[in-house]
Amino acid sequence: MVRLLGPARAMQILFTGETLTADTALQWGLVNQVVAQSDLPIKAANLITILDQNAPLSLKAAKKNVQSTWSILDDEEDLAQQCCFSDDYQEGIRAFLEKRKPNFKER
């Protein structure tokens, strides 16, 4: 949710527990479209028809590509956090403030 909405909006939802309107969800990118309840069966059937006409292997590849992109972002975030909480990161900050060359120890 944080990646999709940003920290401020994610915290707003998580901290307040408020229910978003359909229009807000659309505006914030949580949903792709909003339809009247009476139109939902037709819209869903149309989407199924469109998806059914596409090549199954292409759909699987596209799905895997999107999922792997999120996985890479998870890995990058983990690596970034490891760096930010490392001794070397703190040494870099101290060296910068003391106007000296850092002495990194890969920790």
Coordinates of C-alpha atoms in Angstrom, one line a residue, residues 10-98:
A10 CA -1.1 4.8 3.5
M11 CA -0.8 6.1 7.1
Q12 CA -4.1 8.0 6.7
I13 CA -5.9 4.8 5.8
L14 CA -4.1 2.6 8.3
F15 CA -4.3 5.0 11.3
T16 CA -7.8 6.2 10.8
G17 CA -9.4 3.1 9.5
E18 CA -11.6 5.3 7.3
T19 CA -13.5 3.8 4.4
L20 CA -12.6 5.4 1.0
T21 CA -15.2 6.4 -1.5
A22 CA -15.1 4.7 -4.9
D23 CA -14.1 8.1 -6.4
T24 CA -11.2 8.5 -4.0
A25 CA -10.0 5.0 -4.6
L26 CA -10.1 5.7 -8.4
Q27 CA -8.4 9.0 -8.0
W28 CA -5.6 7.5 -5.8
G29 CA -5.1 4.6 -8.2
L30 CA -6.4 1.8 -6.0
V31 CA -8.9 0.8 -8.6
N32 CA -8.8 1.0 -12.4
Q33 CA -12.4 2.0 -12.9
V34 CA -15.7 2.5 -11.0
V35 CA -18.9 1.1 -12.4
A36 CA -22.5 1.2 -11.1
Q37 CA -23.5 -2.0 -9.4
S38 CA -26.1 -2.7 -12.0
D39 CA -23.4 -2.5 -14.8
L40 CA -20.9 -4.8 -12.9
P41 CA -22.0 -8.1 -14.5
I42 CA -21.7 -6.7 -18.0
K43 CA -18.4 -5.0 -17.4
A44 CA -17.0 -8.1 -15.9
A45 CA -18.2 -10.3 -18.8
N46 CA -16.6 -7.8 -21.2
L47 CA -13.3 -7.9 -19.4
I48 CA -13.4 -11.7 -19.4
T49 CA -14.1 -11.7 -23.1
I50 CA -11.1 -9.4 -23.8
L51 CA -8.8 -11.5 -21.6
D52 CA -10.0 -14.7 -23.2
Q53 CA -9.0 -13.4 -26.7
N54 CA -5.4 -12.8 -25.7
A55 CA -2.7 -15.3 -25.9
P56 CA -2.4 -17.3 -22.7
L57 CA 1.4 -17.5 -22.7
S58 CA 1.6 -13.7 -23.2
L59 CA -0.8 -13.1 -20.3
K60 CA 1.3 -15.5 -18.1
A61 CA 4.5 -13.7 -19.1
A62 CA 3.0 -10.3 -18.4
K63 CA 1.8 -11.4 -15.0
K64 CA 5.1 -12.9 -14.2
N65 CA 6.9 -9.8 -15.3
V66 CA 4.8 -7.5 -13.1
Q67 CA 5.2 -9.9 -10.1
S68 CA 9.0 -10.1 -10.6
T69 CA 9.2 -6.3 -10.7
W70 CA 7.6 -6.1 -7.3
S71 CA 9.9 -8.8 -6.0
I72 CA 12.9 -6.9 -7.3
L73 CA 11.6 -3.8 -5.5
D74 CA 11.3 -5.8 -2.3
D75 CA 14.9 -7.0 -2.6
E76 CA 16.1 -3.5 -3.3
E77 CA 14.2 -2.1 -0.4
D78 CA 15.7 -4.7 1.9
L79 CA 19.2 -3.9 0.7
A80 CA 18.7 -0.2 1.1
Q81 CA 17.5 -0.7 4.7
Q82 CA 20.5 -2.9 5.4
C83 CA 22.8 -0.2 4.2
C84 CA 21.0 2.6 6.1
F85 CA 21.3 0.7 9.4
S86 CA 24.9 -0.4 8.9
D87 CA 28.0 0.7 10.8
D88 CA 29.5 1.9 7.5
Y89 CA 26.5 4.2 6.9
Q90 CA 27.0 5.7 10.3
E91 CA 30.8 6.0 9.6
G92 CA 30.0 7.8 6.3
I93 CA 27.8 10.3 8.1
R94 CA 30.4 10.9 10.8
A95 CA 33.2 11.3 8.2
F96 CA 31.1 13.8 6.2
L97 CA 30.4 15.9 9.3
E98 CA 34.0 15.7 10.4

